[in-house]
PDB file of C-alpha atoms in Angstrom:
ATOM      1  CA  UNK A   1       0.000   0.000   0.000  1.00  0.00           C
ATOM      2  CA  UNK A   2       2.736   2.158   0.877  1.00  0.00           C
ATOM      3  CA  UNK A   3       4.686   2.099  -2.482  1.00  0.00           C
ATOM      4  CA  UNK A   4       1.636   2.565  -4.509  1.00  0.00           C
ATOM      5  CA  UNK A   5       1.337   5.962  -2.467  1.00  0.00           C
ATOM      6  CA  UNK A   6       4.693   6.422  -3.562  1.00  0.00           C
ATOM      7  CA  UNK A   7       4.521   5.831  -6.779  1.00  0.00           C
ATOM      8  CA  UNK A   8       1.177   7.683  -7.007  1.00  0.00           C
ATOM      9  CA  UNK A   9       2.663  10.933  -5.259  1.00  0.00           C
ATOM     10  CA  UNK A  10       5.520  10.751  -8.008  1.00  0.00           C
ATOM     11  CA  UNK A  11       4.021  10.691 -10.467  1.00  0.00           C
ATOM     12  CA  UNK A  12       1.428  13.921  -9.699  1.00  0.00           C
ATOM     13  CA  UNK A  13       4.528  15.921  -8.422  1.00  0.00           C
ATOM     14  CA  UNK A  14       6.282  14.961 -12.000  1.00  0.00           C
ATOM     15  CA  UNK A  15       3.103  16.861 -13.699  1.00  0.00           C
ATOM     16  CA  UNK A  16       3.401  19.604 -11.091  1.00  0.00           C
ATOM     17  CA  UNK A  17       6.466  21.006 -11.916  1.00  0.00           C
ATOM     18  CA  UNK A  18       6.264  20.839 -15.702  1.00  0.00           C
ATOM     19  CA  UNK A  19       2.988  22.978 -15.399  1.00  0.00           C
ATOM     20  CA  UNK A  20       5.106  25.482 -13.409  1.00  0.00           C
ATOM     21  CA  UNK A  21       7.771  25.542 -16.399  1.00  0.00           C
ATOM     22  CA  UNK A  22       5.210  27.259 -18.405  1.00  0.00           C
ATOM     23  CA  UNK A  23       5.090  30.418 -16.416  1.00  0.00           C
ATOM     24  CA  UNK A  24       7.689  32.913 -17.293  1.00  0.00           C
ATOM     25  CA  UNK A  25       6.201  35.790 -15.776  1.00  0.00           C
ATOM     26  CA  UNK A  26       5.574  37.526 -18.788  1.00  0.00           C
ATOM     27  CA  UNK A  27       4.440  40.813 -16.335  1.00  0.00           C
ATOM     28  CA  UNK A  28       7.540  41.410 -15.120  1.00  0.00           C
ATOM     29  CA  UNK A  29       9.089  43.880 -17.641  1.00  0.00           C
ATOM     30  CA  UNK A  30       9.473  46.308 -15.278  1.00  0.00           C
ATOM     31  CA  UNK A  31      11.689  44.225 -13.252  1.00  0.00           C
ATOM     32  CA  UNK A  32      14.386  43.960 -16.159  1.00  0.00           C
ATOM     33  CA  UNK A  33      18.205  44.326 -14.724  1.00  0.00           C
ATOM     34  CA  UNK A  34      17.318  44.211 -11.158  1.00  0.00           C
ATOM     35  CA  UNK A  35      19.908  42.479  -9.256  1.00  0.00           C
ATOM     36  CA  UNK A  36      18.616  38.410  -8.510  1.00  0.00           C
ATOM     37  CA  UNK A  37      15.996  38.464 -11.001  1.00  0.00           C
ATOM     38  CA  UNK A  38      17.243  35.357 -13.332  1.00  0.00           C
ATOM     39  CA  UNK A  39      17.834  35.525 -16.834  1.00  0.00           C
ATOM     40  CA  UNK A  40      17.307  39.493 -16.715  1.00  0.00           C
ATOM     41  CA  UNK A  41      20.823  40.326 -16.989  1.00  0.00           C
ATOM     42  CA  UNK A  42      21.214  41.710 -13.360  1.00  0.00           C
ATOM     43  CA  UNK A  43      23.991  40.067 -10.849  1.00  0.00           C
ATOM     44  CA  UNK A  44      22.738  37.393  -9.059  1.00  0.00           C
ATOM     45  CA  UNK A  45      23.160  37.533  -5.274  1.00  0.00           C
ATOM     46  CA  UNK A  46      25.245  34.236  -4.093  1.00  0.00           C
ATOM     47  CA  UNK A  47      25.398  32.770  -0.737  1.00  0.00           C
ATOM     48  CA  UNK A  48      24.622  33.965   1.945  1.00  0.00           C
ATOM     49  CA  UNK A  49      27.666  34.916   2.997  1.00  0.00           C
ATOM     50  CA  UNK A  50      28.377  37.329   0.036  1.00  0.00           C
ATOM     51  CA  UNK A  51      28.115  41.014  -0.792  1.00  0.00           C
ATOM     52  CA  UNK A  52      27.103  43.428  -3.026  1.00  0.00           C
ATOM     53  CA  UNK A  53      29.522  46.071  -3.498  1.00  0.00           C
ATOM     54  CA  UNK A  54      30.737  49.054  -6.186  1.00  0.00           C
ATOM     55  CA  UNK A  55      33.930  50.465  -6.687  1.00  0.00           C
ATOM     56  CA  UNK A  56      36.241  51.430  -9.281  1.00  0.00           C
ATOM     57  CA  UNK A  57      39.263  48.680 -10.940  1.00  0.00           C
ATOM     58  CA  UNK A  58      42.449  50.193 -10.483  1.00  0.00           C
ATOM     59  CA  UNK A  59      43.988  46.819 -12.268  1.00  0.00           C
ATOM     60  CA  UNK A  60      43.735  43.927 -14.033  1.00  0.00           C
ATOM     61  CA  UNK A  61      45.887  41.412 -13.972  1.00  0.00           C
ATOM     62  CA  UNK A  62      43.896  38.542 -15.617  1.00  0.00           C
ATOM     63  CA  UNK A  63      47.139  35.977 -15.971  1.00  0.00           C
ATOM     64  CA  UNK A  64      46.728  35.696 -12.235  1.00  0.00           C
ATOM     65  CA  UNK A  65      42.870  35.610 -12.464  1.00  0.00           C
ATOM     66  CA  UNK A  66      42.960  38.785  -9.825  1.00  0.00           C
ATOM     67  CA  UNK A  67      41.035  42.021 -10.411  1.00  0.00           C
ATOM     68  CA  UNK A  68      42.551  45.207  -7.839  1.00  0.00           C
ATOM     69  CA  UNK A  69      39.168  47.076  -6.889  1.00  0.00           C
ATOM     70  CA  UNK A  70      38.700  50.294  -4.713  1.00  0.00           C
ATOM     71  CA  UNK A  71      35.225  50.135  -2.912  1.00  0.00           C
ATOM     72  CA  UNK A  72      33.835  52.250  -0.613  1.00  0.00           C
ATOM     73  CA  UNK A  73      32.608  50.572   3.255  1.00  0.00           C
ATOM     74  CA  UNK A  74      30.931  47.169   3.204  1.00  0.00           C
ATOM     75  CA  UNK A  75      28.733  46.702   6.147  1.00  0.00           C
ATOM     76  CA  UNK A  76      28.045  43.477   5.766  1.00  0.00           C
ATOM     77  CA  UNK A  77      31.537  41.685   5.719  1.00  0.00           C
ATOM     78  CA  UNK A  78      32.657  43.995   7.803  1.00  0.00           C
ATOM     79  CA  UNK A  79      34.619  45.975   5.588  1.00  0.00           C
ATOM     80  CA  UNK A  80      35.675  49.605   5.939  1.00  0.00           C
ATOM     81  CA  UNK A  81      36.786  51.350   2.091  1.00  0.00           C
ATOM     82  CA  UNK A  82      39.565  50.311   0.594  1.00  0.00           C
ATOM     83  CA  UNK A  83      41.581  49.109  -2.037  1.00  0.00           C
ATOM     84  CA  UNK A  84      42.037  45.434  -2.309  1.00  0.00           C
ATOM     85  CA  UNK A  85      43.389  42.723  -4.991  1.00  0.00           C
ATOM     86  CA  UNK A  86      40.893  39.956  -5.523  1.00  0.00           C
ATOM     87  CA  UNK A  87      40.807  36.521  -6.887  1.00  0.00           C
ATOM     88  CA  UNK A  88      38.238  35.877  -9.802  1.00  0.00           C
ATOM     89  CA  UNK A  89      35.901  32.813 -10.126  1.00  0.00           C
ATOM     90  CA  UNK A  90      35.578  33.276 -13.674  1.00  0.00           C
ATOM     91  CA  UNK A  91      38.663  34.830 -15.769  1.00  0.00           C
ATOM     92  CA  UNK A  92      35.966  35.730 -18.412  1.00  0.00           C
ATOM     93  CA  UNK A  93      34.924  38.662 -15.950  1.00  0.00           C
ATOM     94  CA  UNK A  94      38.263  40.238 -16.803  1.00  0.00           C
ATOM     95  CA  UNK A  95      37.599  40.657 -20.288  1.00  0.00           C
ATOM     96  CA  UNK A  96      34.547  42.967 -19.392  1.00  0.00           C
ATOM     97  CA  UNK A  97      36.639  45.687 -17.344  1.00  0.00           C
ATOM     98  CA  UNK A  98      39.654  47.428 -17.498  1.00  0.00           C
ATOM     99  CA  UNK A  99      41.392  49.967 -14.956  1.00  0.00           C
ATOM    100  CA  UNK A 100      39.241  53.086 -14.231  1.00  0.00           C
ATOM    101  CA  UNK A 101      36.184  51.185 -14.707  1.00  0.00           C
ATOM    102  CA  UNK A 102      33.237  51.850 -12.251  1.00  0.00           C
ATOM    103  CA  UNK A 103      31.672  48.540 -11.798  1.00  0.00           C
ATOM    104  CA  UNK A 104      28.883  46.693  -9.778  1.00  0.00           C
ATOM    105  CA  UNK A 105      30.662  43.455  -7.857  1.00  0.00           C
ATOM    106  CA  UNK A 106      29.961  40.208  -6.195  1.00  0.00           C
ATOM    107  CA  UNK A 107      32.396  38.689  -3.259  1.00  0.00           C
ATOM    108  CA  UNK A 108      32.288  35.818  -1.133  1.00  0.00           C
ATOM    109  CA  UNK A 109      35.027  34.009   1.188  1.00  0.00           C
ATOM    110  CA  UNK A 110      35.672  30.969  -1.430  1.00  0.00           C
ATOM    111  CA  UNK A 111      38.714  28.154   0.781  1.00  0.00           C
ATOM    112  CA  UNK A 112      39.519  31.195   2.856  1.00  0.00           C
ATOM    113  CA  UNK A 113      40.208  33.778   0.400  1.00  0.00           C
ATOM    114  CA  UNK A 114      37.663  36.612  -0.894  1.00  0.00           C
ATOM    115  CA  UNK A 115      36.745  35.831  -4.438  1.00  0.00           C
ATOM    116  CA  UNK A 116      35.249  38.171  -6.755  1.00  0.00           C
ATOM    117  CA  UNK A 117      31.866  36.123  -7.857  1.00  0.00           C
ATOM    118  CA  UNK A 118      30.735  38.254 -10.540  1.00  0.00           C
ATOM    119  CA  UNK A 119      31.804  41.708 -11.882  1.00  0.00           C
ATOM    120  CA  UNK A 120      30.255  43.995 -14.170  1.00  0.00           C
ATOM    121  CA  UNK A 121      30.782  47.467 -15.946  1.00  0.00           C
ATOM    122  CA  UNK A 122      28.270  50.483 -14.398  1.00  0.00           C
ATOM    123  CA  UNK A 123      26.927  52.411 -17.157  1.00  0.00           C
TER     124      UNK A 123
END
């Protein structure tokens, strides 16, 4: 009795989800490029243990995969302004900026060292 329950509550959930595919929000126009709204080309928030931060690159050095960025105070890690070098999850992020760029970042503490999880240009 127990494993046709199973197989019965499987089997509804299955058709659950693939009605939910078929909403895309179509309403939400007014919502494009807001940060953590997928596939509307704003930065996605990561963990919870990341930030949200802008400041300017001062340099690239994208054979090391690190990005220098000055940033103004940020609260949440703690942070006061400063200029620091950081590591990049994605090297591809490096082709986007260059020094004197204002840009919007991502960080998080990835194996111990802060990590730049997504960078892009302010316009």
């Amino acid at each position: 009795m127990k494993r046709a329950l199973l197989i019965l509550a499987l089997a509804f959930s299955g058709a659950a989800f693939a009605q939910m595919r078929g909403h895309d929000m179509g309403g939400s126009g007014g919502m494009q490029g807001m940060p953590g709204i997928p596939g509307q080309g704003g930065m996605q928030m990561g963990s919870p243990g990341s930030a949200l931060a802008e400041g300017e690159v001062r340099r690239v050095d994208a054979d090391a995969g690190k990005v220098t960025l000055r940033h103004d105070a940020i609260p949440s890690m703690n942070m006061p302004s400063m200029t620091m070098v950081y590591h990049v999850n994605n090297p591809a992020f490096l082709d986007q900026v260059s020094a004197g760029d204002r840009v919007r970042f991502s960080m998080e503490k990835v194996d111990g060292v802060l990590t730049a999880t997504n960078i892009e240009p302010l316009r």
